[in-house]
Tab-separated table of C-alpha atoms and ligand atoms in Angstrom:
chain	number	residue	atom	x	y	z
A	1	UNK	CA	0.039	-0.006	0.001
A	2	UNK	CA	1.221	3.484	-0.768
A	3	UNK	CA	0.096	6.745	0.522
A	4	UNK	CA	-1.402	7.665	-2.871
A	5	UNK	CA	-3.698	4.659	-3.392
A	6	UNK	CA	-5.388	4.907	0.007
A	7	UNK	CA	-9.086	6.005	-0.269
A	8	UNK	CA	-9.618	9.235	1.539
A	9	UNK	CA	-12.853	10.105	3.312
A	10	UNK	CA	-14.137	13.634	3.311
A	11	UNK	CA	-17.099	14.248	5.531
A	12	UNK	CA	-16.680	17.950	6.236
A	13	UNK	CA	-19.726	19.413	7.812
A	14	UNK	CA	-20.461	16.191	9.587
A	15	UNK	CA	-19.363	17.471	12.999
A	16	UNK	CA	-21.625	16.365	15.883
A	17	UNK	CA	-24.460	18.650	17.083
A	18	UNK	CA	-23.428	19.917	20.428
A	19	UNK	CA	-19.990	18.327	19.596
A	20	UNK	CA	-16.593	19.031	20.900
A	21	UNK	CA	-15.567	22.259	19.339
A	22	UNK	CA	-14.519	23.197	15.877
A	23	UNK	CA	-13.553	20.275	13.330
A	24	UNK	CA	-9.941	19.577	12.985
A	25	UNK	CA	-9.788	21.139	9.461
A	26	UNK	CA	-7.024	19.135	7.883
A	27	UNK	CA	-7.124	19.247	4.136
A	28	UNK	CA	-8.050	15.888	2.681
A	29	UNK	CA	-8.651	14.508	6.013
A	30	UNK	CA	-11.693	12.816	7.512
A	31	UNK	CA	-13.263	15.756	9.354
A	32	UNK	CA	-15.160	13.718	11.935
A	33	UNK	CA	-13.792	13.963	15.466
A	34	UNK	CA	-11.760	11.134	16.816
A	35	UNK	CA	-13.657	9.660	19.810
A	36	UNK	CA	-10.618	9.166	21.967
A	37	UNK	CA	-10.014	12.932	21.947
A	38	UNK	CA	-13.501	13.759	23.148
A	39	UNK	CA	-14.074	14.602	26.732
A	40	UNK	CA	-16.387	11.957	28.336
A	41	UNK	CA	-18.749	14.723	29.649
A	42	UNK	CA	-19.030	16.021	26.180
A	43	UNK	CA	-19.722	12.595	24.857
A	44	UNK	CA	-22.401	12.043	27.483
A	45	UNK	CA	-24.036	15.330	26.494
A	46	UNK	CA	-24.004	14.343	22.825
A	47	UNK	CA	-25.641	10.858	23.757
A	48	UNK	CA	-28.404	12.669	25.706
A	49	UNK	CA	-28.772	15.235	22.878
A	50	UNK	CA	-29.230	12.345	20.579
A	51	UNK	CA	-32.058	11.178	22.715
A	52	UNK	CA	-30.192	8.210	24.207
A	53	UNK	CA	-30.018	7.240	27.843
A	54	UNK	CA	-26.737	8.170	29.670
A	55	UNK	CA	-25.592	4.612	30.123
A	56	UNK	CA	-25.072	4.404	26.387
A	57	UNK	CA	-22.278	6.886	26.845
A	58	UNK	CA	-20.712	4.441	29.386
A	59	UNK	CA	-21.117	1.546	26.884
A	60	UNK	CA	-19.318	3.483	24.249
A	61	UNK	CA	-16.625	4.509	26.707
A	62	UNK	CA	-16.042	0.846	27.588
A	63	UNK	CA	-15.769	-0.072	23.992
A	64	UNK	CA	-13.395	2.686	23.341
A	65	UNK	CA	-11.071	2.148	26.352
A	66	UNK	CA	-11.593	-1.546	27.230
A	67	UNK	CA	-8.935	-2.696	24.878
A	68	UNK	CA	-10.968	-5.379	23.245
A	69	UNK	CA	-13.068	-3.709	20.590
A	70	UNK	CA	-11.129	-2.891	17.451
A	71	UNK	CA	-14.049	-1.151	15.570
A	72	UNK	CA	-17.394	0.407	16.096
A	73	UNK	CA	-18.984	-2.531	14.339
A	74	UNK	CA	-17.603	-4.701	17.067
A	75	UNK	CA	-19.163	-2.642	19.830
A	76	UNK	CA	-22.179	-4.945	20.144
A	77	UNK	CA	-23.563	-3.584	23.311
A	78	UNK	CA	-24.699	-0.577	21.244
A	79	UNK	CA	-27.706	-0.892	18.946
A	80	UNK	CA	-26.986	-0.880	15.246
A	81	UNK	CA	-28.834	2.351	14.603
A	82	UNK	CA	-26.974	4.125	17.212
A	83	UNK	CA	-23.720	2.927	15.864
A	84	UNK	CA	-24.623	4.339	12.607
A	85	UNK	CA	-25.361	7.791	14.221
A	86	UNK	CA	-22.015	7.609	16.191
A	87	UNK	CA	-20.170	6.826	12.981
A	88	UNK	CA	-21.713	9.751	11.163
A	89	UNK	CA	-20.510	12.144	13.796
A	90	UNK	CA	-17.211	10.533	15.098
A	91	UNK	CA	-14.443	8.254	14.226
A	92	UNK	CA	-13.969	5.209	16.541
A	93	UNK	CA	-10.272	5.199	15.374
A	94	UNK	CA	-8.247	7.823	13.588
A	95	UNK	CA	-5.721	5.295	12.506
A	96	UNK	CA	-6.730	3.824	9.108
A	97	UNK	CA	-4.102	1.033	9.061
A	98	UNK	CA	-1.073	0.014	10.929
A	99	UNK	CA	2.023	-1.984	9.616
A	100	UNK	CA	4.038	-3.638	12.347
A	101	UNK	CA	7.656	-4.634	12.018
A	102	UNK	CA	9.474	-6.629	14.620
A	103	UNK	CA	13.136	-6.016	15.830
A	104	UNK	CA	15.234	-7.203	18.687
A	105	UNK	CA	13.996	-10.800	18.725
A	106	UNK	CA	10.396	-9.475	18.903
A	107	UNK	CA	11.074	-7.320	21.947
A	108	UNK	CA	10.604	-4.179	19.781
A	109	UNK	CA	7.543	-3.515	17.598
A	110	UNK	CA	7.770	-0.652	15.215
A	111	UNK	CA	4.240	0.403	14.195
A	112	UNK	CA	3.742	2.596	11.129
A	113	UNK	CA	0.300	4.213	11.258
A	114	UNK	CA	-1.662	5.526	8.212
A	115	UNK	CA	-3.796	8.552	8.989
A	116	UNK	CA	-6.913	9.701	7.105
A	117	UNK	CA	-5.088	12.222	4.951
A	118	UNK	CA	-2.431	9.729	3.965
A	119	UNK	CA	0.166	11.040	6.442
A	120	UNK	CA	2.403	8.387	8.135
A	121	UNK	CA	3.444	8.420	11.715
A	122	UNK	CA	5.265	5.923	13.894
A	123	UNK	CA	5.095	4.466	17.382
A	124	UNK	CA	7.375	1.877	18.914
A	125	UNK	CA	6.581	-0.541	21.552
A	126	UNK	CA	9.531	-1.872	23.645
A	127	UNK	CA	9.309	-4.814	25.933
A	128	UNK	CA	11.700	-4.945	28.886
A	129	UNK	CA	11.680	-8.305	30.626
A	130	UNK	CA	11.622	-8.409	34.444
A	131	UNK	CA	15.034	-8.201	36.120
A	132	UNK	CA	16.032	-8.773	39.757
A	133	UNK	CA	15.607	-4.967	40.494
A	134	UNK	CA	12.707	-4.192	38.154
A	135	UNK	CA	9.400	-5.478	37.074
A	136	UNK	CA	8.649	-6.255	33.446
A	137	UNK	CA	7.825	-3.129	31.463
A	138	UNK	CA	6.116	-2.411	28.208
A	139	UNK	CA	6.959	1.076	27.094
A	140	UNK	CA	5.360	2.848	24.026
A	141	UNK	CA	7.072	5.654	22.265
A	142	UNK	CA	4.505	7.875	20.550
A	143	UNK	CA	4.507	10.665	17.900
A	144	UNK	CA	3.116	14.080	18.463
A	145	UNK	CA	3.468	15.521	15.012
A	146	UNK	CA	4.010	14.129	11.502
A	147	UNK	CA	7.632	15.297	10.823
A	148	UNK	CA	9.205	18.003	12.885
A	149	UNK	CA	10.110	21.694	12.200
A	150	UNK	CA	13.105	21.857	14.531
A	151	UNK	CA	15.500	20.083	12.112
A	152	UNK	CA	18.069	18.460	14.314
A	153	UNK	CA	20.654	17.166	11.716
A	154	UNK	CA	21.158	13.767	13.293
A	155	UNK	CA	17.411	12.852	13.345
A	156	UNK	CA	15.558	11.226	10.565
A	157	UNK	CA	12.260	13.015	11.524
A	158	UNK	CA	13.980	16.380	11.472
A	159	UNK	CA	15.015	15.700	7.903
A	160	UNK	CA	11.333	15.364	6.873
A	161	UNK	CA	10.404	18.947	8.042
A	162	UNK	CA	7.054	19.404	9.582
A	163	UNK	CA	4.108	17.814	7.718
A	164	UNK	CA	1.438	18.672	10.319
A	165	UNK	CA	0.442	18.525	13.937
A	166	UNK	CA	-1.390	15.453	15.069
A	167	UNK	CA	-4.822	15.823	16.534
A	168	UNK	CA	-5.338	14.814	20.150
A	169	UNK	CA	-7.166	11.479	19.006
A	170	UNK	CA	-4.326	10.653	16.549
A	171	UNK	CA	-1.847	10.835	19.388
A	172	UNK	CA	-4.097	8.770	21.789
A	173	UNK	CA	-5.070	6.225	19.172
A	174	UNK	CA	-1.378	5.165	18.898
A	175	UNK	CA	-1.726	4.155	22.582
A	176	UNK	CA	-5.068	2.393	22.075
A	177	UNK	CA	-3.565	0.345	19.217
A	178	UNK	CA	-0.636	-0.738	21.184
A	179	UNK	CA	-2.775	-1.493	24.298
A	180	UNK	CA	-5.021	-3.823	22.259
A	181	UNK	CA	-2.148	-5.693	20.829
A	182	UNK	CA	-0.661	-6.162	24.257
A	183	UNK	CA	-3.960	-7.085	25.872
A	184	UNK	CA	-4.328	-9.851	23.269
A	185	UNK	CA	-1.135	-11.302	24.720
A	186	UNK	CA	-2.182	-10.848	28.352
A	187	UNK	CA	0.086	-7.853	28.742
A	188	UNK	CA	-0.522	-4.160	29.475
A	189	UNK	CA	1.126	-0.887	28.716
A	190	UNK	CA	3.263	0.356	31.632
A	191	UNK	CA	4.936	3.516	30.290
A	192	UNK	CA	4.441	6.091	27.591
A	193	UNK	CA	7.129	8.403	26.199
A	194	UNK	CA	6.562	11.304	23.846
A	195	UNK	CA	9.721	10.561	22.023
A	196	UNK	CA	8.468	9.573	18.540
A	197	UNK	CA	8.120	11.922	15.659
A	198	UNK	CA	7.746	15.651	16.329
A	199	UNK	CA	8.426	18.154	18.993
A	200	UNK	CA	5.690	17.712	21.609
A	201	UNK	CA	6.037	21.265	22.975
A	202	UNK	CA	5.344	22.745	19.561
A	203	UNK	CA	1.946	20.956	19.602
A	204	UNK	CA	1.326	21.394	23.394
A	205	UNK	CA	-2.376	21.810	23.585
A	206	UNK	CA	-3.039	18.615	21.798
A	207	UNK	CA	-0.199	16.815	23.638
A	208	UNK	CA	-1.541	18.004	27.023
A	209	UNK	CA	-5.102	16.858	25.987
A	210	UNK	CA	-3.694	13.476	24.913
A	211	UNK	CA	-1.870	12.963	28.211
A	212	UNK	CA	-4.979	13.933	30.045
A	213	UNK	CA	-6.965	11.310	28.155
A	214	UNK	CA	-4.237	8.670	28.881
A	215	UNK	CA	-4.191	9.490	32.599
A	216	UNK	CA	-7.933	10.078	33.206
A	217	UNK	CA	-9.133	7.156	35.367
A	218	UNK	CA	-12.428	7.104	33.337
A	219	UNK	CA	-10.379	6.593	30.071
A	220	UNK	CA	-7.012	4.978	29.786
A	221	UNK	CA	-6.142	5.457	33.365
A	222	UNK	CA	-2.236	5.304	33.315
A	223	UNK	CA	-0.469	6.985	36.204
A	224	UNK	CA	0.910	10.443	35.302
A	225	UNK	CA	4.329	9.325	36.626
A	226	UNK	CA	4.435	6.765	33.940
A	227	UNK	CA	4.347	9.395	31.124
A	228	UNK	CA	7.482	11.113	29.848
A	229	UNK	CA	7.369	14.343	27.789
A	230	UNK	CA	10.504	15.011	25.826
A	231	UNK	CA	11.540	18.414	24.374
A	232	UNK	CA	14.417	19.777	22.373
A	233	UNK	CA	14.098	22.954	24.558
A	234	UNK	CA	10.994	24.856	23.969
A	235	UNK	CA	11.327	27.220	27.008
A	236	UNK	CA	7.724	28.870	27.022
A	237	UNK	CA	6.313	25.237	26.732
A	238	UNK	CA	8.389	24.068	29.711
A	239	UNK	CA	7.189	27.091	31.737
A	240	UNK	CA	3.596	26.328	30.777
A	241	UNK	CA	3.984	22.798	31.994
A	242	UNK	CA	5.574	24.098	35.255
A	243	UNK	CA	2.403	26.272	35.763
A	244	UNK	CA	0.144	23.202	35.385
A	245	UNK	CA	2.651	21.049	37.437
A	246	UNK	CA	1.630	17.638	36.522
A	247	UNK	CA	3.600	14.517	37.679
A	248	UNK	CA	4.895	13.754	34.195
A	249	UNK	CA	8.631	13.128	33.780
A	250	UNK	CA	10.291	15.856	31.662
A	251	UNK	CA	13.203	14.761	29.418
A	252	UNK	CA	15.282	17.417	27.837
A	253	UNK	CA	17.169	16.637	24.612
A	254	UNK	CA	20.483	18.378	25.304
A	255	UNK	CA	23.134	16.935	22.960
A	256	UNK	CA	25.568	19.756	23.755
A	257	UNK	CA	26.149	22.002	26.678
A	258	UNK	CA	27.912	24.717	24.681
A	259	UNK	CA	25.787	27.162	22.612
A	260	UNK	CA	27.937	27.173	19.400
A	261	UNK	CA	27.660	23.328	19.076
A	262	UNK	CA	24.085	23.097	20.363
A	263	UNK	CA	23.109	25.798	17.710
A	264	UNK	CA	24.112	23.110	15.038
A	265	UNK	CA	22.772	19.987	16.760
A	266	UNK	CA	19.529	21.451	17.974
A	267	UNK	CA	18.662	24.555	15.859
A	268	UNK	CA	16.085	25.785	18.370
A	269	UNK	CA	19.063	26.641	20.593
A	270	UNK	CA	19.436	29.914	18.660
A	271	UNK	CA	16.070	30.841	19.970
A	272	UNK	CA	16.325	29.425	23.525
A	273	UNK	CA	20.010	29.023	24.532
A	274	UNK	CA	21.011	25.958	26.593
A	275	UNK	CA	21.269	27.771	29.849
A	276	UNK	CA	17.750	29.103	29.563
A	277	UNK	CA	16.492	25.545	28.822
A	278	UNK	CA	18.140	24.014	31.805
A	279	UNK	CA	16.949	26.789	34.031
A	280	UNK	CA	13.398	26.248	32.916
A	281	UNK	CA	13.724	22.530	33.354
A	282	UNK	CA	15.157	23.057	36.825
A	283	UNK	CA	12.121	25.214	37.633
A	284	UNK	CA	9.889	22.241	36.644
A	285	UNK	CA	11.875	20.009	38.876
A	286	UNK	CA	11.657	22.379	41.835
A	287	UNK	CA	7.821	22.810	41.371
A	288	UNK	CA	6.855	19.246	40.685
A	289	UNK	CA	9.557	17.379	42.562
A	290	UNK	CA	10.077	15.177	39.504
A	291	UNK	CA	13.710	14.732	38.507
A	292	UNK	CA	14.441	15.879	34.967
A	293	UNK	CA	16.346	13.567	32.654
A	294	UNK	CA	18.714	14.896	29.955
A	295	UNK	CA	19.096	12.943	26.801
A	296	UNK	CA	22.520	13.192	25.032
A	297	UNK	CA	22.972	11.542	21.663
A	298	UNK	CA	26.691	10.559	21.415
A	299	UNK	CA	28.209	11.570	18.044
A	300	UNK	CA	31.774	10.521	17.388
A	301	UNK	CA	34.212	13.438	17.780
A	302	UNK	CA	31.390	15.961	17.439
A	303	UNK	CA	30.001	16.247	21.025
A	304	UNK	CA	31.862	13.448	22.886
A	305	UNK	CA	35.184	15.156	23.879
A	306	UNK	CA	36.520	15.780	27.442
A	307	UNK	CA	35.682	19.456	26.900
A	308	UNK	CA	32.024	18.595	26.116
A	309	UNK	CA	31.849	16.385	29.232
A	310	UNK	CA	33.217	19.114	31.460
A	311	UNK	CA	30.929	21.703	30.031
A	312	UNK	CA	27.960	19.410	30.728
A	313	UNK	CA	29.185	19.071	34.261
A	314	UNK	CA	29.364	22.850	34.634
A	315	UNK	CA	25.875	23.094	33.303
A	316	UNK	CA	24.183	20.383	35.398
A	317	UNK	CA	26.249	20.335	38.620
A	318	UNK	CA	24.023	20.623	41.682
A	319	UNK	CA	20.837	20.223	39.826
A	320	UNK	CA	20.236	16.507	40.669
A	321	UNK	CA	19.582	15.783	37.070
A	322	UNK	CA	19.959	12.348	35.308
A	323	UNK	CA	21.824	12.096	32.002
A	324	UNK	CA	21.125	9.308	29.483
A	325	UNK	CA	23.937	8.809	26.905
A	326	UNK	CA	22.523	7.365	23.699
A	327	UNK	CA	24.894	6.261	20.811
A	328	UNK	CA	23.691	7.979	17.604
A	329	UNK	CA	21.756	5.736	15.251
A	330	UNK	CA	23.036	6.138	11.708
A	331	UNK	CA	21.012	8.442	9.558
A	332	UNK	CA	21.544	8.604	5.833
A	333	UNK	CA	21.979	12.378	5.378
A	334	UNK	CA	24.650	12.946	8.056
A	335	UNK	CA	28.366	12.540	7.901
A	336	UNK	CA	28.383	11.397	11.483
A	337	UNK	CA	28.657	8.120	13.362
A	338	UNK	CA	27.896	6.903	16.859
A	339	UNK	CA	30.756	7.396	19.456
A	340	UNK	CA	32.606	4.154	20.237
A	341	UNK	CA	31.608	2.670	23.509
A	342	UNK	CA	35.079	3.513	25.163
A	343	UNK	CA	34.575	7.166	24.381
A	344	UNK	CA	31.060	6.913	25.745
A	345	UNK	CA	32.366	5.264	28.922
A	346	UNK	CA	34.966	7.889	29.344
A	347	UNK	CA	32.473	10.665	28.911
A	348	UNK	CA	30.192	8.938	31.523
A	349	UNK	CA	33.014	8.712	34.059
A	350	UNK	CA	33.555	12.491	33.924
A	351	UNK	CA	29.893	12.958	34.720
A	352	UNK	CA	29.782	10.419	37.467
A	353	UNK	CA	32.943	11.834	39.066
A	354	UNK	CA	30.825	15.001	39.393
A	355	UNK	CA	28.049	13.024	41.101
A	356	UNK	CA	25.813	13.404	38.064
A	357	UNK	CA	23.611	10.193	37.598
A	358	UNK	CA	24.451	8.818	34.243
A	359	UNK	CA	23.141	5.919	32.204
A	360	UNK	CA	24.745	4.589	29.131
A	361	UNK	CA	22.223	3.200	26.708
A	362	UNK	CA	23.986	0.264	24.944
A	363	UNK	CA	21.155	-1.696	23.425
A	364	UNK	CA	20.689	0.637	20.438
A	365	UNK	CA	17.817	-1.013	18.692
A	366	UNK	CA	15.718	-1.093	21.830
A	367	UNK	CA	16.418	2.501	22.880
A	368	UNK	CA	13.503	4.856	23.298
A	369	UNK	CA	14.134	7.727	21.043
A	370	UNK	CA	16.856	5.913	19.138
A	371	UNK	CA	14.296	3.385	17.858
A	372	UNK	CA	11.698	6.032	17.102
A	373	UNK	CA	10.811	8.191	14.122
A	374	UNK	CA	13.180	6.643	11.620
A	375	UNK	CA	10.782	4.179	9.987
A	376	UNK	CA	8.366	6.805	8.577
A	377	UNK	CA	11.275	8.818	7.367
A	378	UNK	CA	12.661	5.882	5.485
A	379	UNK	CA	9.279	5.185	4.012
A	380	UNK	CA	8.854	8.762	2.812
A	381	UNK	CA	11.865	8.221	0.611
A	382	UNK	CA	15.401	9.207	1.104
A	383	UNK	CA	16.563	12.598	-0.314
A	384	UNK	CA	18.321	12.348	-3.633
A	385	UNK	CA	22.087	11.595	-3.456
A	386	UNK	CA	23.289	15.138	-4.463
A	387	UNK	CA	21.136	16.736	-1.831
A	388	UNK	CA	22.593	14.313	0.887
A	389	UNK	CA	26.166	15.093	-0.367
A	390	UNK	CA	25.593	18.874	-0.131
A	391	UNK	CA	24.006	18.524	3.331
A	392	UNK	CA	26.726	16.389	4.640
A	393	UNK	CA	29.297	18.998	3.411
A	394	UNK	CA	27.341	21.788	5.224
A	395	UNK	CA	27.275	19.857	8.348
A	396	UNK	CA	30.924	19.140	8.369
A	397	UNK	CA	31.502	22.885	7.740
A	398	UNK	CA	28.993	23.825	10.576
A	399	UNK	CA	30.349	21.307	13.138
A	400	UNK	CA	34.069	22.343	12.414
A	401	UNK	CA	33.041	25.909	13.074
A	402	UNK	CA	31.177	25.004	16.212
A	403	UNK	CA	34.073	22.963	17.523
A	404	UNK	CA	36.303	26.050	17.164
A	405	UNK	CA	33.744	27.725	19.384
A	406	UNK	CA	32.310	30.073	16.804
A	407	UNK	CA	28.531	30.740	16.546
A	408	UNK	CA	27.214	31.053	13.046
A	409	UNK	CA	25.208	34.079	12.423
A	410	UNK	CA	21.481	33.822	13.416
A	411	UNK	CA	19.016	32.781	10.723
A	412	UNK	CA	15.347	32.136	10.719
A	413	UNK	CA	14.702	28.484	11.636
A	414	UNK	CA	11.856	26.540	10.114
A	415	UNK	CA	8.769	26.676	12.282
A	416	UNK	CA	9.579	29.648	14.408
B	501	LIG	N1	11.372	16.297	19.599
B	501	LIG	C1	11.549	15.756	20.912
B	501	LIG	C2	11.055	14.338	21.048
B	501	LIG	C3	11.289	13.407	19.886
B	501	LIG	S1	12.920	12.954	19.551
B	501	LIG	C4	13.078	15.813	21.264
B	501	LIG	O1	13.974	16.005	20.505
B	501	LIG	O2	13.219	15.726	22.403
B	501	LIG	C5	13.299	11.703	20.802
B	501	LIG	C6	14.742	11.481	21.091
B	501	LIG	O3	15.332	10.733	20.024
B	501	LIG	C7	15.490	12.776	21.192
B	501	LIG	O4	16.268	12.796	22.415
B	501	LIG	C8	16.361	12.793	20.015
B	501	LIG	O5	17.481	13.589	20.176
B	501	LIG	C9	16.614	11.273	19.773
B	501	LIG	N2	17.124	10.974	18.417
B	501	LIG	C10	16.819	11.586	17.258
B	501	LIG	N3	17.577	11.058	16.281
B	501	LIG	C11	18.499	10.120	16.806
B	501	LIG	C12	19.446	9.411	16.263
B	501	LIG	N4	19.753	9.315	15.044
B	501	LIG	N5	20.185	8.573	17.148
B	501	LIG	C13	19.793	8.524	18.474
B	501	LIG	N6	18.883	9.263	19.026
B	501	LIG	C14	18.186	10.142	18.249
B	502	LIG	FE1	12.508	17.174	16.099
B	502	LIG	FE2	13.288	15.926	18.322
B	502	LIG	FE3	14.055	15.064	15.777
B	502	LIG	FE4	15.090	17.353	16.835
B	502	LIG	S1	15.372	15.372	17.683
B	502	LIG	S2	14.243	17.156	14.754
B	502	LIG	S3	13.257	18.140	17.953
B	502	LIG	S4	12.044	15.068	16.558
């Protein structure tokens, strides 16, 4: 199946009477609201407005969140005529089709989801068997946008640019899809990380609504502490989260502690420099009591030197932060490679000597983040060879300049 040959529905104007606000308005997309993004009280009001007893709303909710019903047709507790009316107003599932690919001896499931306008997004389910010190875990990495505007050069999603924001239900339905697959095997989802495609803090309204649906005891009911939101450093978004003060874990994608290099690796850094990002994250930690984790993709001889490690120590010392060092996954358009493990270990030792909690992620295929986002980018087609060559040359130039400590002149970044 390709994007082009998928039938598209267009039911604009079909929004529910008394429904949940304005329709999503994505060109070419099915305009009906995704049910998993609709507040249960709004759904109940719709049922009553449709002349139905309130318990029908409970039956619909059970079908939606119980994990056993894959389509509205299978929701047999609801009368056929009512199912027809619900279907005219809402979508039971915003994901049209999902392709699953297994990796790591079946412990990692990469899911490629087709949305109603032909856009592809990815989620990754990772199984961690029980160990002496830890229960078994099933962690799902989900996407918040199709593509990403930030454009980190080592990231396959960044290479796509931003296609569009995901709707709340499109985010939540990745969770429902994985939960259904797990339940069929007698397992359940234990953790959710927003580390798939996209920058969650640039689609924050929908991301927060999705997290609310996932944690609401009437809906998915996962504990807030089992959710991680990852950001490349959108300072106003971190502040907004601090004002709400949920119990989510905040992960900050740092990748460099010095501005000239971070300007290259995480282009948002030109707008919100690294010190401001870490200050905002520390505020979140102080307000919520939740320890912030810092992600650091290790790129051979780009950001893994002794100077980088000491700069990171200077930035994080005394903040009781935790650092995850992740060997870079190879991406076609970069000239870069993962740091060898001995360099990663040496880097980790500098951090640990300064009492900064540090974990080295060795199992690359399994890693959250490292496993996410690349599949959809691969499927969207690699850029043509001359473009790749030009981009590599520019990156070599930019990183050489950054390693000399020079900041490139500011330019307008995509999506800002
Ligand atoms: N946009 C958000 C969340 C999604 S990216 C963010 O950047 O935080 C999730 C994680 O995957 C980030 O930490 C990102 O830096 C990491 N990542 C992206 N490309 C990678 C690669 N090629 N190898 C390893 N990790 C990568
Ligand atoms: Fe976007 Fe995160 Fe990839 Fe950077 S690492 S391009 S912020 S998805």
